[in-house]
C-alpha cells in the first residue's frame, strides 16, 4: 500500500511540473514570435514613412516635408556662424524647396 502511494504521488508531481514547464515554454515561444511580428511591423512602418518622404502623394506628405525642412533650416541657422554659412544653408534650403515643388507636379 505504501509503495503504491509513493509512486502515485511521484507520478502526479512529475506530471504537474511537466505541465508548468510546458506552459512556461509556450509563453516564451509566443512572446518571441510576438517580438518578431513587432519587428516586422516596425520595419514596415519605417519603410512606409521613408516612402512617404521619397514619393509624397497627399497634402499631409508634403506638409511633413515642409515641416521637416523648416526644422532642419532652424537647426542649421542656429549652428551657422557668418554670412557665408548662412548663405550656404539658404541655398541648400532653396534646392530642397525646388525638389519638393518638382515632386508636386
mmCIF file of N, CA and C in Angstrom:
data_model
loop_
_atom_site.group_PDB
_atom_site.id
_atom_site.type_symbol
_atom_site.label_atom_id
_atom_site.label_comp_id
_atom_site.label_asym_id
_atom_site.label_seq_id
_atom_site.Cartn_x
_atom_site.Cartn_y
_atom_site.Cartn_z
ATOM 1 N N UNK A 1 0.843 -1.189 0.000
ATOM 2 C CA UNK A 1 0.000 0.000 0.000
ATOM 3 C C UNK A 1 0.888 1.252 0.000
ATOM 4 N N UNK A 2 1.918 1.300 0.817
ATOM 5 C CA UNK A 2 2.780 2.473 0.959
ATOM 6 C C UNK A 2 3.582 2.752 -0.301
ATOM 7 N N UNK A 3 4.089 1.674 -0.952
ATOM 8 C CA UNK A 3 4.874 1.861 -2.171
ATOM 9 C C UNK A 3 4.025 2.416 -3.305
ATOM 10 N N UNK A 4 2.820 1.893 -3.440
ATOM 11 C CA UNK A 4 1.926 2.353 -4.498
ATOM 12 C C UNK A 4 1.594 3.837 -4.322
ATOM 13 N N UNK A 5 1.327 4.255 -3.093
ATOM 14 C CA UNK A 5 1.011 5.666 -2.832
ATOM 15 C C UNK A 5 2.222 6.545 -3.129
ATOM 16 N N UNK A 6 3.395 6.074 -2.804
ATOM 17 C CA UNK A 6 4.634 6.831 -3.061
ATOM 18 C C UNK A 6 4.824 7.025 -4.565
ATOM 19 N N UNK A 7 4.661 5.958 -5.323
ATOM 20 C CA UNK A 7 4.808 6.066 -6.771
ATOM 21 C C UNK A 7 3.738 6.985 -7.381
ATOM 22 N N UNK A 8 2.515 6.855 -6.887
ATOM 23 C CA UNK A 8 1.423 7.687 -7.396
ATOM 24 C C UNK A 8 1.692 9.167 -7.139
ATOM 25 N N UNK A 9 2.123 9.496 -5.936
ATOM 26 C CA UNK A 9 2.418 10.905 -5.618
ATOM 27 C C UNK A 9 3.591 11.414 -6.453
ATOM 28 N N UNK A 10 4.590 10.595 -6.665
ATOM 29 C CA UNK A 10 5.723 10.983 -7.516
ATOM 30 C C UNK A 10 5.277 11.245 -8.945
ATOM 31 N N UNK A 11 4.428 10.336 -9.457
ATOM 32 C CA UNK A 11 3.891 10.491 -10.815
ATOM 33 C C UNK A 11 3.108 11.799 -10.937
ATOM 34 N N UNK A 12 2.241 12.079 -9.978
ATOM 35 C CA UNK A 12 1.442 13.326 -10.016
ATOM 36 C C UNK A 12 2.346 14.556 -9.949
ATOM 37 N N UNK A 13 3.390 14.512 -9.129
ATOM 38 C CA UNK A 13 4.301 15.646 -9.005
ATOM 39 C C UNK A 13 5.064 15.868 -10.315
ATOM 40 N N UNK A 14 5.545 14.771 -10.943
ATOM 41 C CA UNK A 14 6.256 14.904 -12.221
ATOM 42 C C UNK A 14 5.341 15.452 -13.303
ATOM 43 N N UNK A 15 4.106 14.979 -13.335
ATOM 44 C CA UNK A 15 3.147 15.452 -14.326
ATOM 45 C C UNK A 15 2.841 16.939 -14.123
ATOM 46 N N UNK A 16 2.697 17.370 -12.875
ATOM 47 C CA UNK A 16 2.419 18.770 -12.566
ATOM 48 C C UNK A 16 3.599 19.660 -12.972
ATOM 49 N N UNK A 17 4.814 19.245 -12.642
ATOM 50 C CA UNK A 17 5.976 20.067 -13.010
ATOM 51 C C UNK A 17 6.161 20.101 -14.520
ATOM 52 N N UNK A 18 5.871 19.002 -15.205
ATOM 53 C CA UNK A 18 5.976 18.999 -16.666
ATOM 54 C C UNK A 18 4.966 19.975 -17.280
ATOM 55 N N UNK A 19 3.772 20.028 -16.744
ATOM 56 C CA UNK A 19 2.752 20.955 -17.243
ATOM 57 C C UNK A 19 3.193 22.406 -17.026
ATOM 58 N N UNK A 20 3.814 22.677 -15.876
ATOM 59 C CA UNK A 20 4.301 24.030 -15.599
ATOM 60 C C UNK A 20 5.404 24.398 -16.579
ATOM 61 N N UNK A 21 6.344 23.473 -16.797
ATOM 62 C CA UNK A 21 7.431 23.728 -17.753
ATOM 63 C C UNK A 21 6.871 23.982 -19.145
ATOM 64 N N UNK A 22 5.885 23.184 -19.535
ATOM 65 C CA UNK A 22 5.291 23.335 -20.867
ATOM 66 C C UNK A 22 4.611 24.696 -21.017
ATOM 67 N N UNK A 23 3.890 25.145 -19.999
ATOM 68 C CA UNK A 23 3.251 26.467 -20.049
ATOM 69 C C UNK A 23 4.296 27.574 -20.164
ATOM 70 N N UNK A 24 5.375 27.469 -19.391
ATOM 71 C CA UNK A 24 6.433 28.477 -19.463
ATOM 72 C C UNK A 24 7.079 28.501 -20.847
ATOM 73 N N UNK A 25 7.318 27.314 -21.396
ATOM 74 C CA UNK A 25 7.913 27.223 -22.726
ATOM 75 C C UNK A 25 6.972 27.834 -23.775
ATOM 76 N N UNK A 26 5.695 27.496 -23.712
ATOM 77 C CA UNK A 26 4.720 28.030 -24.660
ATOM 78 C C UNK A 26 4.635 29.554 -24.561
ATOM 79 N N UNK A 27 4.672 30.070 -23.339
ATOM 80 C CA UNK A 27 4.610 31.518 -23.151
ATOM 81 C C UNK A 27 5.841 32.191 -23.751
ATOM 82 N N UNK A 28 7.013 31.577 -23.557
ATOM 83 C CA UNK A 28 8.248 32.152 -24.104
ATOM 84 C C UNK A 28 8.229 32.139 -25.630
ATOM 85 N N UNK A 29 7.776 31.039 -26.218
ATOM 86 C CA UNK A 29 7.702 30.945 -27.674
ATOM 87 C C UNK A 29 6.728 31.983 -28.223
ATOM 88 N N UNK A 30 5.584 32.142 -27.575
ATOM 89 C CA UNK A 30 4.603 33.132 -28.020
ATOM 90 C C UNK A 30 5.169 34.544 -27.915
ATOM 91 N N UNK A 31 5.888 34.821 -26.838
ATOM 92 C CA UNK A 31 6.476 36.145 -26.643
ATOM 93 C C UNK A 31 7.531 36.421 -27.716
ATOM 94 N N UNK A 32 8.374 35.416 -28.008
ATOM 95 C CA UNK A 32 9.418 35.607 -29.012
ATOM 96 C C UNK A 32 8.825 35.776 -30.399
ATOM 97 N N UNK A 33 7.803 35.023 -30.717
ATOM 98 C CA UNK A 33 7.179 35.181 -32.033
ATOM 99 C C UNK A 33 6.461 36.527 -32.100
ATOM 100 N N UNK A 34 5.924 36.985 -30.984
ATOM 101 C CA UNK A 34 5.301 38.304 -30.943
ATOM 102 C C UNK A 34 6.314 39.400 -31.165
ATOM 103 N N UNK A 35 7.531 39.250 -30.623
ATOM 104 C CA UNK A 35 8.590 40.231 -30.846
ATOM 105 C C UNK A 35 8.984 40.270 -32.311
ATOM 106 N N UNK A 36 9.031 39.097 -32.942
ATOM 107 C CA UNK A 36 9.378 39.058 -34.358
ATOM 108 C C UNK A 36 8.316 39.784 -35.171
ATOM 109 N N UNK A 37 7.044 39.599 -34.828
ATOM 110 C CA UNK A 37 5.971 40.313 -35.519
ATOM 111 C C UNK A 37 6.084 41.805 -35.256
ATOM 112 N N UNK A 38 6.457 42.183 -34.039
ATOM 113 C CA UNK A 38 6.630 43.592 -33.714
ATOM 114 C C UNK A 38 7.742 44.216 -34.531
ATOM 115 N N UNK A 39 8.835 43.490 -34.704
ATOM 116 C CA UNK A 39 9.937 43.992 -35.523
ATOM 117 C C UNK A 39 9.492 44.132 -36.969
ATOM 118 N N UNK A 40 8.723 43.156 -37.433
ATOM 119 C CA UNK A 40 8.201 43.225 -38.785
ATOM 120 C C UNK A 40 7.334 44.463 -38.960
ATOM 121 N N UNK A 41 6.494 44.721 -37.997
ATOM 122 C CA UNK A 41 5.607 45.879 -38.062
ATOM 123 C C UNK A 41 6.428 47.169 -38.029
ATOM 124 N N UNK A 42 7.444 47.204 -37.195
ATOM 125 C CA UNK A 42 8.304 48.393 -37.135
ATOM 126 C C UNK A 42 9.003 48.621 -38.469
ATOM 127 N N UNK A 43 9.485 47.544 -39.051
ATOM 128 C CA UNK A 43 10.173 47.657 -40.339
ATOM 129 C C UNK A 43 9.224 48.141 -41.415
ATOM 130 N N UNK A 44 8.014 47.588 -41.448
ATOM 131 C CA UNK A 44 7.024 48.027 -42.439
ATOM 132 C C UNK A 44 6.651 49.487 -42.225
ATOM 133 N N UNK A 45 6.467 49.886 -40.966
ATOM 134 C CA UNK A 45 6.114 51.275 -40.663
ATOM 135 C C UNK A 45 7.233 52.212 -41.106
ATOM 136 N N UNK A 46 8.473 51.816 -40.820
ATOM 137 C CA UNK A 46 9.615 52.645 -41.199
ATOM 138 C C UNK A 46 9.709 52.771 -42.722
ATOM 139 N N UNK A 47 9.503 51.649 -43.434
ATOM 140 C CA UNK A 47 9.530 51.674 -44.886
ATOM 141 C C UNK A 47 8.448 52.584 -45.448
ATOM 142 N N UNK A 48 7.272 52.529 -44.841
ATOM 143 C CA UNK A 48 6.160 53.364 -45.280
ATOM 144 C C UNK A 48 6.481 54.845 -45.071
ATOM 145 N N UNK A 49 7.111 55.166 -43.933
ATOM 146 C CA UNK A 49 7.486 56.564 -43.667
ATOM 147 C C UNK A 49 8.532 57.055 -44.675
ATOM 148 N N UNK A 50 9.496 56.213 -44.995
ATOM 149 C CA UNK A 50 10.508 56.597 -45.983
ATOM 150 C C UNK A 50 9.853 56.786 -47.345
ATOM 151 N N UNK A 51 8.942 55.891 -47.690
ATOM 152 C CA UNK A 51 8.236 56.003 -48.976
ATOM 153 C C UNK A 51 7.430 57.299 -49.042
ATOM 154 N N UNK A 52 6.829 57.692 -47.938
ATOM 155 C CA UNK A 52 6.076 58.953 -47.903
ATOM 156 C C UNK A 52 6.982 60.147 -48.166
ATOM 157 N N UNK A 53 8.216 60.059 -47.694
ATOM 158 C CA UNK A 53 9.135 61.183 -47.881
ATOM 159 C C UNK A 53 9.732 61.187 -49.294
ATOM 160 N N UNK A 54 9.997 60.020 -49.827
ATOM 161 C CA UNK A 54 10.615 59.930 -51.145
ATOM 162 C C UNK A 54 9.590 60.193 -52.249
ATOM 163 N N UNK A 55 8.401 59.622 -52.112
ATOM 164 C CA UNK A 55 7.341 59.793 -53.110
ATOM 165 C C UNK A 55 6.078 60.320 -52.433
ATOM 166 N N UNK A 56 6.067 61.601 -52.069
ATOM 167 C CA UNK A 56 4.880 62.134 -51.397
ATOM 168 C C UNK A 56 3.701 62.213 -52.369
ATOM 169 N N UNK A 57 2.513 61.883 -51.848
ATOM 170 C CA UNK A 57 1.317 61.905 -52.696
ATOM 171 C C UNK A 57 0.244 62.824 -52.134
ATOM 172 N N UNK A 58 0.044 62.761 -50.823
ATOM 173 C CA UNK A 58 -1.050 63.514 -50.220
ATOM 174 C C UNK A 58 -0.551 64.860 -49.705
ATOM 175 N N UNK A 59 -1.508 65.703 -49.361
ATOM 176 C CA UNK A 59 -1.172 67.015 -48.800
ATOM 177 C C UNK A 59 -0.413 66.845 -47.475
ATOM 178 N N UNK A 60 -0.784 65.828 -46.693
ATOM 179 C CA UNK A 60 -0.102 65.587 -45.418
ATOM 180 C C UNK A 60 1.357 65.200 -45.644
ATOM 181 N N UNK A 61 1.628 64.447 -46.714
ATOM 182 C CA UNK A 61 3.014 64.081 -47.023
ATOM 183 C C UNK A 61 3.843 65.325 -47.311
ATOM 184 N N UNK A 62 3.295 66.238 -48.109
ATOM 185 C CA UNK A 62 4.026 67.460 -48.431
ATOM 186 C C UNK A 62 4.164 68.347 -47.201
ATOM 187 N N UNK A 63 3.130 68.384 -46.378
ATOM 188 C CA UNK A 63 3.198 69.151 -45.139
ATOM 189 C C UNK A 63 4.324 68.622 -44.256
ATOM 190 N N UNK A 64 4.441 67.302 -44.189
ATOM 191 C CA UNK A 64 5.504 66.673 -43.415
ATOM 192 C C UNK A 64 6.879 67.101 -43.937
ATOM 193 N N UNK A 65 7.040 67.083 -45.259
ATOM 194 C CA UNK A 65 8.317 67.505 -45.843
ATOM 195 C C UNK A 65 8.628 68.963 -45.528
ATOM 196 N N UNK A 66 7.639 69.839 -45.671
ATOM 197 C CA UNK A 66 7.861 71.251 -45.378
ATOM 198 C C UNK A 66 8.209 71.468 -43.903
ATOM 199 N N UNK A 67 7.527 70.777 -43.014
ATOM 200 C CA UNK A 67 7.815 70.926 -41.582
ATOM 201 C C UNK A 67 9.214 70.421 -41.242
ATOM 202 N N UNK A 68 9.603 69.303 -41.819
ATOM 203 C CA UNK A 68 10.955 68.784 -41.566
ATOM 204 C C UNK A 68 12.015 69.715 -42.130
ATOM 205 N N UNK A 69 11.752 70.269 -43.312
ATOM 206 C CA UNK A 69 12.695 71.211 -43.903
ATOM 207 C C UNK A 69 12.820 72.460 -43.039
ATOM 208 N N UNK A 70 11.712 72.938 -42.517
ATOM 209 C CA UNK A 70 11.741 74.118 -41.651
ATOM 210 C C UNK A 70 12.524 73.843 -40.368
ATOM 211 N N UNK A 71 12.306 72.663 -39.786
ATOM 212 C CA UNK A 71 13.047 72.301 -38.572
ATOM 213 C C UNK A 71 14.538 72.185 -38.872
ATOM 214 N N UNK A 72 14.869 71.596 -40.017
ATOM 215 C CA UNK A 72 16.274 71.465 -40.407
ATOM 216 C C UNK A 72 16.906 72.848 -40.586
ATOM 217 N N UNK A 73 16.184 73.762 -41.275
ATOM 218 C CA UNK A 73 16.715 75.103 -41.517
ATOM 219 C C UNK A 73 16.960 75.841 -40.205
ATOM 220 N N UNK A 74 16.009 75.737 -39.281
ATOM 221 C CA UNK A 74 16.158 76.421 -37.996
ATOM 222 C C UNK A 74 17.372 75.886 -37.239
ATOM 223 N N UNK A 75 17.561 74.567 -37.270
ATOM 224 C CA UNK A 75 18.701 73.968 -36.570
ATOM 225 C C UNK A 75 20.023 74.397 -37.222
ATOM 226 N N UNK A 76 20.060 74.395 -38.548
ATOM 227 C CA UNK A 76 21.280 74.774 -39.255
ATOM 228 C C UNK A 76 21.599 76.255 -39.071
ATOM 229 N N UNK A 77 20.573 77.095 -39.062
ATOM 230 C CA UNK A 77 20.807 78.529 -38.871
ATOM 231 C C UNK A 77 21.335 78.827 -37.477
ATOM 232 N N UNK A 78 20.881 78.047 -36.496
ATOM 233 C CA UNK A 78 21.374 78.246 -35.129
ATOM 234 C C UNK A 78 22.853 77.879 -35.037
ATOM 235 N N UNK A 79 23.277 76.912 -35.835
ATOM 236 C CA UNK A 79 24.671 76.459 -35.794
ATOM 237 C C UNK A 79 25.553 77.332 -36.680
ATOM 238 N N UNK A 80 24.988 77.851 -37.779
ATOM 239 C CA UNK A 80 25.766 78.602 -38.765
ATOM 240 C C UNK A 80 26.269 79.914 -38.178
ATOM 241 N N UNK A 81 27.557 80.149 -38.390
ATOM 242 C CA UNK A 81 28.147 81.420 -37.971
ATOM 243 C C UNK A 81 28.734 82.080 -39.207
ATOM 244 N N UNK A 82 28.415 83.332 -39.387
ATOM 245 C CA UNK A 82 28.931 84.064 -40.540
ATOM 246 C C UNK A 82 27.937 84.078 -41.684
ATOM 247 N N UNK A 83 28.132 85.065 -42.542
ATOM 248 C CA UNK A 83 27.211 85.263 -43.665
ATOM 249 C C UNK A 83 27.355 84.147 -44.699
ATOM 250 N N UNK A 84 28.552 83.661 -44.917
ATOM 251 C CA UNK A 84 28.790 82.607 -45.907
ATOM 252 C C UNK A 84 28.088 81.310 -45.532
ATOM 253 N N UNK A 85 28.141 80.950 -44.261
ATOM 254 C CA UNK A 85 27.486 79.723 -43.798
ATOM 255 C C UNK A 85 25.972 79.852 -43.914
ATOM 256 N N UNK A 86 25.456 81.029 -43.572
ATOM 257 C CA UNK A 86 24.003 81.240 -43.681
ATOM 258 C C UNK A 86 23.551 81.204 -45.138
ATOM 259 N N UNK A 87 24.356 81.780 -46.021
ATOM 260 C CA UNK A 87 24.028 81.764 -47.450
ATOM 261 C C UNK A 87 24.024 80.332 -47.972
ATOM 262 N N UNK A 88 24.953 79.529 -47.491
ATOM 263 C CA UNK A 88 25.009 78.119 -47.902
ATOM 264 C C UNK A 88 23.752 77.373 -47.444
ATOM 265 N N UNK A 89 23.329 77.634 -46.204
ATOM 266 C CA UNK A 89 22.121 76.990 -45.683
ATOM 267 C C UNK A 89 20.909 77.414 -46.511
ATOM 268 N N UNK A 90 20.816 78.712 -46.834
ATOM 269 C CA UNK A 90 19.688 79.189 -47.630
ATOM 270 C C UNK A 90 19.700 78.594 -49.035
ATOM 271 N N UNK A 91 20.892 78.428 -49.619
ATOM 272 C CA UNK A 91 20.982 77.825 -50.958
ATOM 273 C C UNK A 91 20.521 76.364 -50.911
ATOM 274 N N UNK A 92 20.929 75.643 -49.882
ATOM 275 C CA UNK A 92 20.508 74.250 -49.755
ATOM 276 C C UNK A 92 19.007 74.151 -49.515
ATOM 277 N N UNK A 93 18.471 75.085 -48.725
ATOM 278 C CA UNK A 93 17.021 75.096 -48.489
ATOM 279 C C UNK A 93 16.268 75.374 -49.783
ATOM 280 N N UNK A 94 16.794 76.299 -50.585
ATOM 281 C CA UNK A 94 16.156 76.631 -51.857
ATOM 282 C C UNK A 94 16.136 75.423 -52.779
ATOM 283 N N UNK A 95 17.258 74.685 -52.847
ATOM 284 C CA UNK A 95 17.302 73.474 -53.677
ATOM 285 C C UNK A 95 16.300 72.438 -53.180
ATOM 286 N N UNK A 96 16.186 72.299 -51.865
ATOM 287 C CA UNK A 96 15.237 71.334 -51.299
ATOM 288 C C UNK A 96 13.801 71.747 -51.620
ATOM 289 N N UNK A 97 13.491 73.037 -51.520
ATOM 290 C CA UNK A 97 12.146 73.516 -51.851
ATOM 291 C C UNK A 97 11.827 73.282 -53.327
ATOM 292 N N UNK A 98 12.822 73.490 -54.204
ATOM 293 C CA UNK A 98 12.608 73.241 -55.622
ATOM 294 C C UNK A 98 12.341 71.754 -55.872
ATOM 295 N N UNK A 99 13.038 70.900 -55.164
ATOM 296 C CA UNK A 99 12.821 69.454 -55.306
ATOM 297 C C UNK A 99 11.426 69.086 -54.850
ATOM 298 N N UNK A 100 10.997 69.639 -53.732
ATOM 299 C CA UNK A 100 9.640 69.351 -53.222
ATOM 300 C C UNK A 100 8.603 69.842 -54.224
ATOM 301 N N UNK A 101 8.798 71.033 -54.784
ATOM 302 C CA UNK A 101 7.844 71.559 -55.759
ATOM 303 C C UNK A 101 7.817 70.687 -57.011
ATOM 304 N N UNK A 102 8.960 70.147 -57.420
ATOM 305 C CA UNK A 102 9.006 69.251 -58.576
ATOM 306 C C UNK A 102 8.214 67.961 -58.291
ATOM 307 N N UNK A 103 8.263 67.512 -57.053
ATOM 308 C CA UNK A 103 7.526 66.300 -56.695
ATOM 309 C C UNK A 103 6.020 66.523 -56.725
ATOM 310 N N UNK A 104 5.579 67.759 -56.518
ATOM 311 C CA UNK A 104 4.151 68.073 -56.551
ATOM 312 C C UNK A 104 3.574 67.911 -57.957
ATOM 313 N N UNK A 105 4.389 68.190 -58.946
ATOM 314 C CA UNK A 105 3.896 68.156 -60.337
ATOM 315 C C UNK A 105 3.645 66.754 -60.826
#
